[in-house]
XYZ file of C-alpha atoms in Angstrom:
588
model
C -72.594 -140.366 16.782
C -69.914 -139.090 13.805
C -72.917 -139.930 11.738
C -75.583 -138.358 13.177
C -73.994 -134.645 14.670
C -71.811 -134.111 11.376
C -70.686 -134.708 7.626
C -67.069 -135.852 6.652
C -66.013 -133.714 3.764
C -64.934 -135.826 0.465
C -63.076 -134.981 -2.775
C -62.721 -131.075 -3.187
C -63.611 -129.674 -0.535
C -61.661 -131.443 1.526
C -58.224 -129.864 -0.280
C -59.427 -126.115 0.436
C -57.850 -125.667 3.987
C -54.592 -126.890 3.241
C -55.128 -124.426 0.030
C -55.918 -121.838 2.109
C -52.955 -122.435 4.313
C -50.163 -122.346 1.238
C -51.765 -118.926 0.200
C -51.141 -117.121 3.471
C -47.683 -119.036 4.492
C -47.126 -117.388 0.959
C -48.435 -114.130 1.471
C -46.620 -113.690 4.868
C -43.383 -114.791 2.936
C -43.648 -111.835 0.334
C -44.227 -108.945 3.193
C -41.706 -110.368 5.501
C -39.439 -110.100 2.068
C -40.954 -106.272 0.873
C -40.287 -105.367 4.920
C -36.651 -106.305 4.761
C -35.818 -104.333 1.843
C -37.285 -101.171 2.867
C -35.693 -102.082 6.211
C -32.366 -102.015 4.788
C -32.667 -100.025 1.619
C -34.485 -96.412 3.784
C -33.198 -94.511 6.557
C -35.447 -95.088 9.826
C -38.450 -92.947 10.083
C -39.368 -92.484 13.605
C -42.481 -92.974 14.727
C -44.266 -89.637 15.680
C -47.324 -87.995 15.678
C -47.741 -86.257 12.460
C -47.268 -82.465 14.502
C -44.206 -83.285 16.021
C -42.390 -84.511 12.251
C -39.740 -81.684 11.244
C -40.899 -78.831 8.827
C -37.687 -79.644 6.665
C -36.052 -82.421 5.847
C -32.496 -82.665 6.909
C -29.875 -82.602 3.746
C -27.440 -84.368 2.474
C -24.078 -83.080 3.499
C -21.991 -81.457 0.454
C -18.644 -82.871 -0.209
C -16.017 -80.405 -2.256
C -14.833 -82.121 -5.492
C -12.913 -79.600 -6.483
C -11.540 -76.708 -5.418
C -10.999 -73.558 -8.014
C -9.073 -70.507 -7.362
C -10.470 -66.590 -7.576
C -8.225 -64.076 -9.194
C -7.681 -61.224 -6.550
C -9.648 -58.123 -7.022
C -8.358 -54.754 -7.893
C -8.424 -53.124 -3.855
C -10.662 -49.865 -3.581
C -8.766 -46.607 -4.923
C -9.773 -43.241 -3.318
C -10.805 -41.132 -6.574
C -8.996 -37.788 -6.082
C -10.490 -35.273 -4.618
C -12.538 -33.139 -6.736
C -11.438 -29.304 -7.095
C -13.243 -27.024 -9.199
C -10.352 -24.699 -9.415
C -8.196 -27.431 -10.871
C -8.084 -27.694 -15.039
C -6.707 -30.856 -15.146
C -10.121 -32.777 -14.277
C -11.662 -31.154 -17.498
C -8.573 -32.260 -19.557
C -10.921 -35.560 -20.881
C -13.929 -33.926 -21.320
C -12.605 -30.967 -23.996
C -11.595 -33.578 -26.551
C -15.080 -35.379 -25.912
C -16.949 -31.900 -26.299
C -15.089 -30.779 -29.687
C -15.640 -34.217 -31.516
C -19.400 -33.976 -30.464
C -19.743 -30.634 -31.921
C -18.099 -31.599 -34.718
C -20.219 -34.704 -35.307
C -23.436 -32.228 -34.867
C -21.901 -29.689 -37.334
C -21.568 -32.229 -39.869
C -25.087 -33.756 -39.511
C -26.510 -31.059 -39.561
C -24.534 -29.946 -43.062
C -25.829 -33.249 -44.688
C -29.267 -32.846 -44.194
C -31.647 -31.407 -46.504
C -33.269 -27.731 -45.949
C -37.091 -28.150 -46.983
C -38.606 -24.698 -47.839
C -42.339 -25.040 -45.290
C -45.530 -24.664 -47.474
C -46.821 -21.141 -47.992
C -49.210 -19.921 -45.141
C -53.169 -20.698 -45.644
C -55.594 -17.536 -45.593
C -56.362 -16.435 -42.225
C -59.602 -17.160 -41.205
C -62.144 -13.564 -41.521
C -62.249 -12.080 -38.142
C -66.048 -12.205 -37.111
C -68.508 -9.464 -37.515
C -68.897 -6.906 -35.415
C -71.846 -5.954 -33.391
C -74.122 -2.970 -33.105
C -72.653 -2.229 -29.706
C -68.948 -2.285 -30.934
C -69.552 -0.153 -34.100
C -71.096 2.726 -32.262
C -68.029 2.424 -29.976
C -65.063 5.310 -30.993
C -61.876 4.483 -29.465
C -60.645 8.174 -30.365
C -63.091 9.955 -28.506
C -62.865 8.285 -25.578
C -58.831 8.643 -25.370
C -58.579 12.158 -26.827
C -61.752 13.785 -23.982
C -60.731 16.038 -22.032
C -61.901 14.784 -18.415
C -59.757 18.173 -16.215
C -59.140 21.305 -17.786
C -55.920 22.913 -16.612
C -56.382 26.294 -18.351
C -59.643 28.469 -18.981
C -60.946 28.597 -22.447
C -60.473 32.464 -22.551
C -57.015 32.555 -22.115
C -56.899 31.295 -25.462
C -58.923 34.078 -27.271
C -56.388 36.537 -26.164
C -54.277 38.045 -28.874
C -50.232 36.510 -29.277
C -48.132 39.990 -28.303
C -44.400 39.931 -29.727
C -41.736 41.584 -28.406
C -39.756 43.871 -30.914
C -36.111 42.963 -31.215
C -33.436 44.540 -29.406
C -30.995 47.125 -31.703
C -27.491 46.144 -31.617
C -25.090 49.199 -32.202
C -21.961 47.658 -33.902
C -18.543 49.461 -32.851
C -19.689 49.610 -29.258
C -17.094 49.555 -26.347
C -16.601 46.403 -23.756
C -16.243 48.465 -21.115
C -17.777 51.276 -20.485
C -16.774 53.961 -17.515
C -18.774 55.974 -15.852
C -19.536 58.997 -18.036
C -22.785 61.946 -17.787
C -25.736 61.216 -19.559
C -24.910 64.325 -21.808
C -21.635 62.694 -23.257
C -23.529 59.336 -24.047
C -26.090 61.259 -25.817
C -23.718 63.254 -28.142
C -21.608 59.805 -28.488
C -24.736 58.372 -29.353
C -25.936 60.682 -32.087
C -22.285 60.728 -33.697
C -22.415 56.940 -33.799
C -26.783 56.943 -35.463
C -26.200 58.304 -38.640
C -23.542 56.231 -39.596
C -23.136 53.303 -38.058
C -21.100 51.093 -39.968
C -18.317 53.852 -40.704
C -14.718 52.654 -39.205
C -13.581 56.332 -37.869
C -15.916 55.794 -34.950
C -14.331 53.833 -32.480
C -15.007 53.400 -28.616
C -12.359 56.031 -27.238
C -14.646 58.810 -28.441
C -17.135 57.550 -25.547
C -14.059 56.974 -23.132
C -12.778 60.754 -24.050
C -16.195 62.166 -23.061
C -16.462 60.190 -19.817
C -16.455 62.325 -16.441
C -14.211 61.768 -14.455
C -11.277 61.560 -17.106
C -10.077 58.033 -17.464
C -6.720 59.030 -17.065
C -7.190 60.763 -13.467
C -8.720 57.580 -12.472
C -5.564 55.729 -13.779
C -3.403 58.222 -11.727
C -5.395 58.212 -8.718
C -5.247 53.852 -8.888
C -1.710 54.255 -9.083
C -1.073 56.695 -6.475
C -2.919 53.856 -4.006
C -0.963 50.989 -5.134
C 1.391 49.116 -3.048
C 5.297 49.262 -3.514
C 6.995 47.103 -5.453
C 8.234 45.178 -2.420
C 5.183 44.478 -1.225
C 3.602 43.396 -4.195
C 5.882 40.684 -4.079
C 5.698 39.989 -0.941
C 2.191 39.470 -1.233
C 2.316 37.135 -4.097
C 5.095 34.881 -2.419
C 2.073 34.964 0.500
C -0.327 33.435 -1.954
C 1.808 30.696 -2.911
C 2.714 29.739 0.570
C 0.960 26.275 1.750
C 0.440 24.896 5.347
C 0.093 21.482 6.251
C -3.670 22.114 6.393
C -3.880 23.256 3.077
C -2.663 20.627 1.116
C -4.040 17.376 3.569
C -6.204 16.603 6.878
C -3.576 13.888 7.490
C -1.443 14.595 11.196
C 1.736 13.409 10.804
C 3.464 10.721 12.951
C 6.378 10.012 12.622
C 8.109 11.658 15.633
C 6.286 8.947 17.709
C 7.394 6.039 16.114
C 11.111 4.966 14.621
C 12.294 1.972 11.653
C 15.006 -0.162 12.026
C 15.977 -1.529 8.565
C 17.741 -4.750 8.224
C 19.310 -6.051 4.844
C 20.870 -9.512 2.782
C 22.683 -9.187 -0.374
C 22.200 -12.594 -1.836
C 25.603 -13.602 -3.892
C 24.007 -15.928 -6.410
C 21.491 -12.972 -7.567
C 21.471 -9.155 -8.446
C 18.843 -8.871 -6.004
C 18.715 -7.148 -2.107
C 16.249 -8.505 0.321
C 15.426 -6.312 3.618
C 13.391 -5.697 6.555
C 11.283 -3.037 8.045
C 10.304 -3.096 11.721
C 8.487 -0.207 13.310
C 7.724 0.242 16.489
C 7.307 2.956 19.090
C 9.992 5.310 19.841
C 10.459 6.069 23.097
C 8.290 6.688 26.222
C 6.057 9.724 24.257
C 2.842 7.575 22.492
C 0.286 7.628 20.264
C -3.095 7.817 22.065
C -4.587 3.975 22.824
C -8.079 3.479 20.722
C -10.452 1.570 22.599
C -11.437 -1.923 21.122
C -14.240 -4.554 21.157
C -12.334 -7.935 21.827
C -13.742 -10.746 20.533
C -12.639 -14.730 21.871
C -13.979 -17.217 19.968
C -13.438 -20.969 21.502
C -13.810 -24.124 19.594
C -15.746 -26.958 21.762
C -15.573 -29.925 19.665
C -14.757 -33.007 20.392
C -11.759 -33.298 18.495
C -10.381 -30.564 20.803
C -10.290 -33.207 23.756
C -11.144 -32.214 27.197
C -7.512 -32.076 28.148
C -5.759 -29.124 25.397
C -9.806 -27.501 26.006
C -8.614 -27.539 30.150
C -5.452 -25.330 28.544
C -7.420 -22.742 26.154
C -10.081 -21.881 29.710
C -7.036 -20.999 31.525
C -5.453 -18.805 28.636
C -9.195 -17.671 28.579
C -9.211 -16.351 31.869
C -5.825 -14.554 31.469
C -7.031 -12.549 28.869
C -9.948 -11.620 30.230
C -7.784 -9.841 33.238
C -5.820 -7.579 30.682
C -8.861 -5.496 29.394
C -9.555 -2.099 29.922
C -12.673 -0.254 30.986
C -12.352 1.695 27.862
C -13.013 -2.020 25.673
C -16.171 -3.851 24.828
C -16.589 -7.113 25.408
C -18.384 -10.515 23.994
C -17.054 -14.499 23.914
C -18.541 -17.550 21.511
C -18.576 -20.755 21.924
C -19.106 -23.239 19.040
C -19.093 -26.829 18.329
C -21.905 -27.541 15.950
C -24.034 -23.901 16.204
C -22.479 -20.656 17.398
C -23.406 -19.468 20.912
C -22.341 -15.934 21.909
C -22.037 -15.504 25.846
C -24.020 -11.788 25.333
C -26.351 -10.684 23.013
C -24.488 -7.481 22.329
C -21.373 -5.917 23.058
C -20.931 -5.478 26.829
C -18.734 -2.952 28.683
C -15.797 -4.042 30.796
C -16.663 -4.338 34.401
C -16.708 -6.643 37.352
C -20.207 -7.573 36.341
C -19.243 -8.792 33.210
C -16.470 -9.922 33.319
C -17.751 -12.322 36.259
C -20.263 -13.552 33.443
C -17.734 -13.999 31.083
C -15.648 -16.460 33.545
C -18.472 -18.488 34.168
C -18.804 -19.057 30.607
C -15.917 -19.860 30.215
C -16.010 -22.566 33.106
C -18.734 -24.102 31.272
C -17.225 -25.113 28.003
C -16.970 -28.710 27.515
C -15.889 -30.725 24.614
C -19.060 -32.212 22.480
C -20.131 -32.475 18.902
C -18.514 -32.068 15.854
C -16.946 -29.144 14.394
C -18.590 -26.347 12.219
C -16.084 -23.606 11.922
C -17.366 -21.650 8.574
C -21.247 -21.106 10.802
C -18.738 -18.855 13.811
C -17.070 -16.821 11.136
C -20.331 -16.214 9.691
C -21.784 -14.944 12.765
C -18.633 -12.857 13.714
C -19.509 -10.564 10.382
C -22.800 -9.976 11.887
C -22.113 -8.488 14.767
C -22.332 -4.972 14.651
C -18.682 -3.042 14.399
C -18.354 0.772 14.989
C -15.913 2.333 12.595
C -14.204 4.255 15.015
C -13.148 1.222 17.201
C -11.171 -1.339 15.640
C -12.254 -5.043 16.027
C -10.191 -8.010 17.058
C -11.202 -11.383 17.345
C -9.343 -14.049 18.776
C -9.658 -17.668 17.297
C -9.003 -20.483 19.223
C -9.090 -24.054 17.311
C -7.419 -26.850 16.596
C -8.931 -25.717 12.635
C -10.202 -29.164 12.065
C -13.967 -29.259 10.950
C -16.082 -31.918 10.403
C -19.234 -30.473 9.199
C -20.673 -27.840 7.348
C -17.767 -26.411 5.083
C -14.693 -28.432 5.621
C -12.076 -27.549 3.035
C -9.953 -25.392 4.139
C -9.353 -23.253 0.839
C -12.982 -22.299 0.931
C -13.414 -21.215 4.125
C -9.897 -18.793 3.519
C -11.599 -17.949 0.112
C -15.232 -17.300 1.496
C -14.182 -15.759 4.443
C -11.796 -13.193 3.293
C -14.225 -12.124 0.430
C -16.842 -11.357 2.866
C -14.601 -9.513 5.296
C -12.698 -7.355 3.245
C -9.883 -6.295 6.128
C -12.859 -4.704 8.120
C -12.624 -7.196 11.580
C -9.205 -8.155 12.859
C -8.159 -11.955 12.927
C -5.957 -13.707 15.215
C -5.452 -17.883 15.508
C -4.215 -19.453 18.238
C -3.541 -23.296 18.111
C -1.293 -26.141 19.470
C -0.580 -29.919 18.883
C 0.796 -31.967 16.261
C -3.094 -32.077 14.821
C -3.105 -28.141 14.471
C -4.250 -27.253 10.927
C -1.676 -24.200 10.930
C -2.151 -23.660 7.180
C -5.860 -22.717 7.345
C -4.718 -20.982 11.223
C -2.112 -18.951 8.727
C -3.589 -17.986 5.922
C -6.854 -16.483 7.965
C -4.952 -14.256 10.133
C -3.015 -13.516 7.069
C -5.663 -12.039 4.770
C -7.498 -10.531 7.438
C -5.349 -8.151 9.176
C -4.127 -10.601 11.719
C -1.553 -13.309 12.582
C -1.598 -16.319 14.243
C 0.525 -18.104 17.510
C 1.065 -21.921 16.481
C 2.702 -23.940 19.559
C 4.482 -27.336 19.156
C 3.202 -28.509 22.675
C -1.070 -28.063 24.052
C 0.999 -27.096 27.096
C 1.709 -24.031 25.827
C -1.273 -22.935 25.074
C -2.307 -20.201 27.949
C 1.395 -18.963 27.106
C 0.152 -18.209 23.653
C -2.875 -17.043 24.945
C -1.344 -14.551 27.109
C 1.115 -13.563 24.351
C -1.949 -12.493 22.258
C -3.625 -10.434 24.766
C -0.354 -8.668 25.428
C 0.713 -7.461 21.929
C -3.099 -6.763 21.010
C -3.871 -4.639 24.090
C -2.836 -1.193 22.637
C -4.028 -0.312 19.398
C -2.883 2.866 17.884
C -3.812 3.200 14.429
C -6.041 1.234 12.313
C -7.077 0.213 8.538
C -3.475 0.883 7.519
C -2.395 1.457 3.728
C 0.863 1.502 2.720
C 3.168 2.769 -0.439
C 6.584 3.103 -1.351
C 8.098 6.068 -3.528
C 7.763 5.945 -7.474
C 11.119 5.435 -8.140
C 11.694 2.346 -5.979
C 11.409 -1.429 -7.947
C 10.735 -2.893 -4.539
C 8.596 -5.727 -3.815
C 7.129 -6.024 -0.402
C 5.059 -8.116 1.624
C 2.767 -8.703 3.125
C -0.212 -6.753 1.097
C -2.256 -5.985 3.902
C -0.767 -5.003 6.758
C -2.188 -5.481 11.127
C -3.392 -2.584 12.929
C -0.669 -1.072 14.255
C 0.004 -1.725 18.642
C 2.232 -0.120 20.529
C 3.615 -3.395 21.666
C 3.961 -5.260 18.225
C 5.723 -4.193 15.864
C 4.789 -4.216 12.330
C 6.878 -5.815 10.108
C 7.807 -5.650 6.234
C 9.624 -7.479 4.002
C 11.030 -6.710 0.739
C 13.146 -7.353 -2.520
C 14.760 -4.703 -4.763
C 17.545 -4.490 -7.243
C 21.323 -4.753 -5.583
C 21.900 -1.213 -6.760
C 19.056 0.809 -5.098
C 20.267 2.960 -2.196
C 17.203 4.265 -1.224
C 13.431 4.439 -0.915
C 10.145 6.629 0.794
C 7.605 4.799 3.111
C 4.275 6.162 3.917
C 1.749 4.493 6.190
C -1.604 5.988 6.145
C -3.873 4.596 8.969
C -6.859 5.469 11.373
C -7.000 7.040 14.352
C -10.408 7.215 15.663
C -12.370 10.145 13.461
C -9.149 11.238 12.570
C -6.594 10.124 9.818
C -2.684 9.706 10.415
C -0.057 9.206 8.728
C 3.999 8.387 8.651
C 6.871 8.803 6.072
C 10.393 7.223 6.298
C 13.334 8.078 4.498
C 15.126 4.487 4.465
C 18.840 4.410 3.919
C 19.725 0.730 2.577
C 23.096 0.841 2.387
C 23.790 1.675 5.784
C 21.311 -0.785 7.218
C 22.390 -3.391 9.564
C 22.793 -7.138 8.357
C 19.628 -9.176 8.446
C 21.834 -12.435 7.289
C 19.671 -15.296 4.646
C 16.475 -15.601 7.144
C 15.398 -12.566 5.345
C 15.012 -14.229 1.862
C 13.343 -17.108 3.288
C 11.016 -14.758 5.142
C 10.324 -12.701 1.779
C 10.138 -16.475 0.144
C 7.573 -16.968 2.881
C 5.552 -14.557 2.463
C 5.370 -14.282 -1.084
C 4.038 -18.014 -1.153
C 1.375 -17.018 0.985
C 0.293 -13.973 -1.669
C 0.338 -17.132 -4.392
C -1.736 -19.180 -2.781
C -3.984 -16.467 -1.985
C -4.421 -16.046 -6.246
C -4.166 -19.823 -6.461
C -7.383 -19.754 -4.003
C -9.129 -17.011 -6.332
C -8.214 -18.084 -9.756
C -7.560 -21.494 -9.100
C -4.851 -20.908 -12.239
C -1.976 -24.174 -12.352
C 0.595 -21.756 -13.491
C 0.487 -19.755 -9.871
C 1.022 -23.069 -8.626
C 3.981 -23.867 -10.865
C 5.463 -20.531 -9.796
C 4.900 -21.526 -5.561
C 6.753 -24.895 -7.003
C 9.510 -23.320 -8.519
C 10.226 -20.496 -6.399
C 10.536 -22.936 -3.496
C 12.938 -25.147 -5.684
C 15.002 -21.675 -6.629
C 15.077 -20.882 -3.306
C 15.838 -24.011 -1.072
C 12.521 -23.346 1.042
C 10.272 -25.918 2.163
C 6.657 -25.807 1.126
C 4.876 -25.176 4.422
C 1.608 -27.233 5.790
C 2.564 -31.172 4.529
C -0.653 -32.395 3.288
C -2.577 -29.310 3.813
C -0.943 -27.459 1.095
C -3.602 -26.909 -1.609
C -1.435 -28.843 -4.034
């Protein structure tokens, strides 16, 4: 059966299986081998789909190997503030500008000066046309296009007037005399008129009637000798309204002078107050009263609670004969009315609901208000107070303080009335001061926001009563005084006005006059001061003159911007053992 079905493989062929066999035991060997090492040598890769593999491949973790250490850097310094008015910033840059122009004077010494080439002909200017030759500039300027005067006029003949004679030896005066005396004086004087024994008597000889009746008859009508001189002492004689339209004052109002000899100088330091004097006063000028509220932020709802009450009380002291307007301001102005509004229960019901509506928000632009208070309109006969209450502290628009003081009082020249009114230990009382101060005002600084309607009604008080307004004053010619302040408050029947001076030890003496406004009219009042029977002010009258004269310094410091006026505000303080005022808002 083997036989038949199938053939038994000899030789060769019957090795190839086992062949076969060896090669794929060792084939198998070798991957099992390849797998293990990539087993062991690779991180697992897990077996995903292809979408779900991560978009990055995670790194290797870094391991410090050392660890270096960074200087510290210099911290941030605040440059200092740049001030125009302050010659010390430009101290660098002179040096840096001479050298420069030196270096450009001496370049331009070395080079070379190369003469240019003469000039080439000018080109020939074309020819002119037919239509331009027969074109004469002359006769078109010089026609006459309107005749003022007719042709004839000039064909008439040129008359002259014969010249006038002149008789030499002929009187000045002549008096009246008849025409028959002239003539004979006349024909003695033709034929020879340059002989000296005519003279002008002959004519006054011939007059009718005689001169000397009508020198009798003048004196017989003249006055007695008396009365001539009576009448000349007449024509000397002056009244008040002669020599000025200023009324005098004085009657109404009285000076107390207080005085401080200071030991450690040949110097005398006093005090003027006036005020009214007695129950006889000066008329009361009506007023337009102006209240000006800050509604910032920074005034906080709390010390803006305190200014709405003082509000209110103000508004209660105001006459009928006053105008009336409020602004409030944060970042725009926003006046209450559009123009001046009479005092009445109308109004001032407006004016308190206004007021109830102020409410702290935004920031501060203080410069835009005082802008807008010089363009309301101001009558000259009615003076114009404005009441400022701030915390002076703004935050956009014009912020320094010396500029607005500066800007301000340039623009307003004394004509509208100032007054400040602030509280807190955030009060910026040296831009509060110095406005009031240079524009005819003052300013009420309080320690505590709780006094603020006290300060409030203060103001309203000692401003309700103007008298006289615009005032000027001057002291005598022979007095070495120096007195501040400059420019002086209106003058109110319940504040006085003050005045403070220094003079040599030895004066004894010196004339005040006030000149001020009183409506259309202009009054005025003279003192007679008497120093050395004035009462004793004690030393807080040469810190008040110190005082006082440091605000006039800064004011020129604020103009000129010059370091010596600040030297001077250094060293009279040091002199003087006064304080500079304002901390860190002294323009320093």
């Amino acid at each position: 059966m083997a036989a038949i079905g199938r053939q038994i493989p000899t030789g060769r062929e019957a090795r190839q299986p086992w062949l076969r066999a060896g090669l794929f035991a060792a084939t198998l060997a070798v991957s099992l081998a390849l797998h293990a090492v990539l087993l062991f040598q690779f991180p697992v890769i897990p077996m995903r789909r292809p979408g779900a593999w991560p978009s990055t491949v995670p790194r290797r973790p870094l391991v410090m190997g050392e660890v270096r250490p960074v200087p510290d850097l210099a911290g941030f310094l605040q440059p200092e503030k740049f001030r125009p008015e302050n010659p010390e910033a430009f101290a660098e840059v002179a040096p840096l500008q001479e050298e420069l122009l030196e270096n450009l004077r001496a370049g331009a010494e070395e080079l070379e000066f190369t003469p240019p080439p003469p000039a080439e002909a000018a080109v020939p200017p074309p020819a002119s046309s037919a239509a331009a030759a027969s074109l004469d500039l002359r006769q078109e300027i010089l026609q006459i296009e309107h005749k003022a005067a007719a042709d004839e006029l000039a064909a008439l003949p040129r008359r002259i007037e014969p010249a006038l004679a002149r008789r030499s030896g002929a009187p000045d005066i002549s008096l009246p005399a008849d025409e028959a005396a002239i003539a004979a004086a006349a024909a003695a004087a033709g034929d020879r008129p340059g002989d000296a024994s005519i003279r002008p008597l002959d004519v006054l000889s011939a007059a009718q009637p005689p001169a000397a009746a009508m020198l009798a008859a003048a004196d017989r009508n003249a006055p007695a000798e008396a009365e001539r001189q009576a009448a000349q002492g007449r024509m000397l004689d002056e009244t008040i309204a002669d020599v000025t339209d200023v009324e005098p004052i004085e009657r109404f109002l009285s000076v107390a002078v207080s005085t401080y000899k200071a030991a450690s100088e040949n110097a005398l330091y006093f005090e003027l107050a006036i005020s009214r004097a007695g129950v006889e006063a000066l008329p009361v000028l009506p007023k337009d009263v102006l209240l000006v509220q800050d509604s910032s932020e920074s005034i906080t709802r709390t010390k803006l609670d305190f200014f709405k009450a003082g509000l209110i009380e103000y508004l209660r002291t105001l006459t009928t004969a006053d105008r009336l307007n409020l602004m409030r301001y944060s970042e725009s102005p926003e006046l209450c009315f559009k123009d001046w509004q009479p005092v009445t229960a109308d109004t001032l019901q407006a004016a308190a609901q206004f007021v109830e509506e102020l409410r702290a928000r935004g920031q501060t632009d203080l410069f835009s208000p005082l802008q807008q208070v010089l363009r309301i309109p101001r009558r000259p006969d009615r003076p114009m107070v404005v009441v400022l209450m701030t915390d002076g502290r703004p935050t956009m628009g014009t912020i320094d303080s010396s500029d607005i003081i500066a800007r301000f009082s340039k623009a307003n020249q004394g004509k509208v009335s100032i007054f400040t009114v602030g509280a807190g230990d955030r009060v910026n009382t040296f831009l509060l001061d110095l406005l009031g101060h240079n524009n005819r005002g003052g300013s009420w600084i309080m320690p505590l926001r709780e006094q603020i309607p006290d300060a409030v009604r203060r103001a309203a008080r000692e401003l309700s009563r103007p008298v006289l307004a615009n005032l000027a004053y001057r002291f005598s010619s022979d007095s070495a005084a120096e007195v501040y302040p400059r420019t002086l408050t209106h003058l109110y029947l319940d504040r006085p006005l003050r005045l403070v001076g220094r003079c040599p030890a030895d004066q004894k003496s010196a004339v005040l006059q006030i000149v001020g406004e009183s409506g259309p009219a202009k009054r005025d009042m003279v003192f007679a001061i008497d120093l050395e029977e004035a009462e004793d002010g004690g030393e807080g009258l040469r810190r008040e003159w110190v005082a006082q004269k440091i605000y006039k310094l800064i004011n020129d410091h604020l103009t000129s911007g010059r370091d010596d006026t600040l030297r001077e505000i250094r060293d009279l303080s040091i002199r003087h053992n006064v304080p500079l005022p304002y901390g860190a808002d002294f323009p320093l």
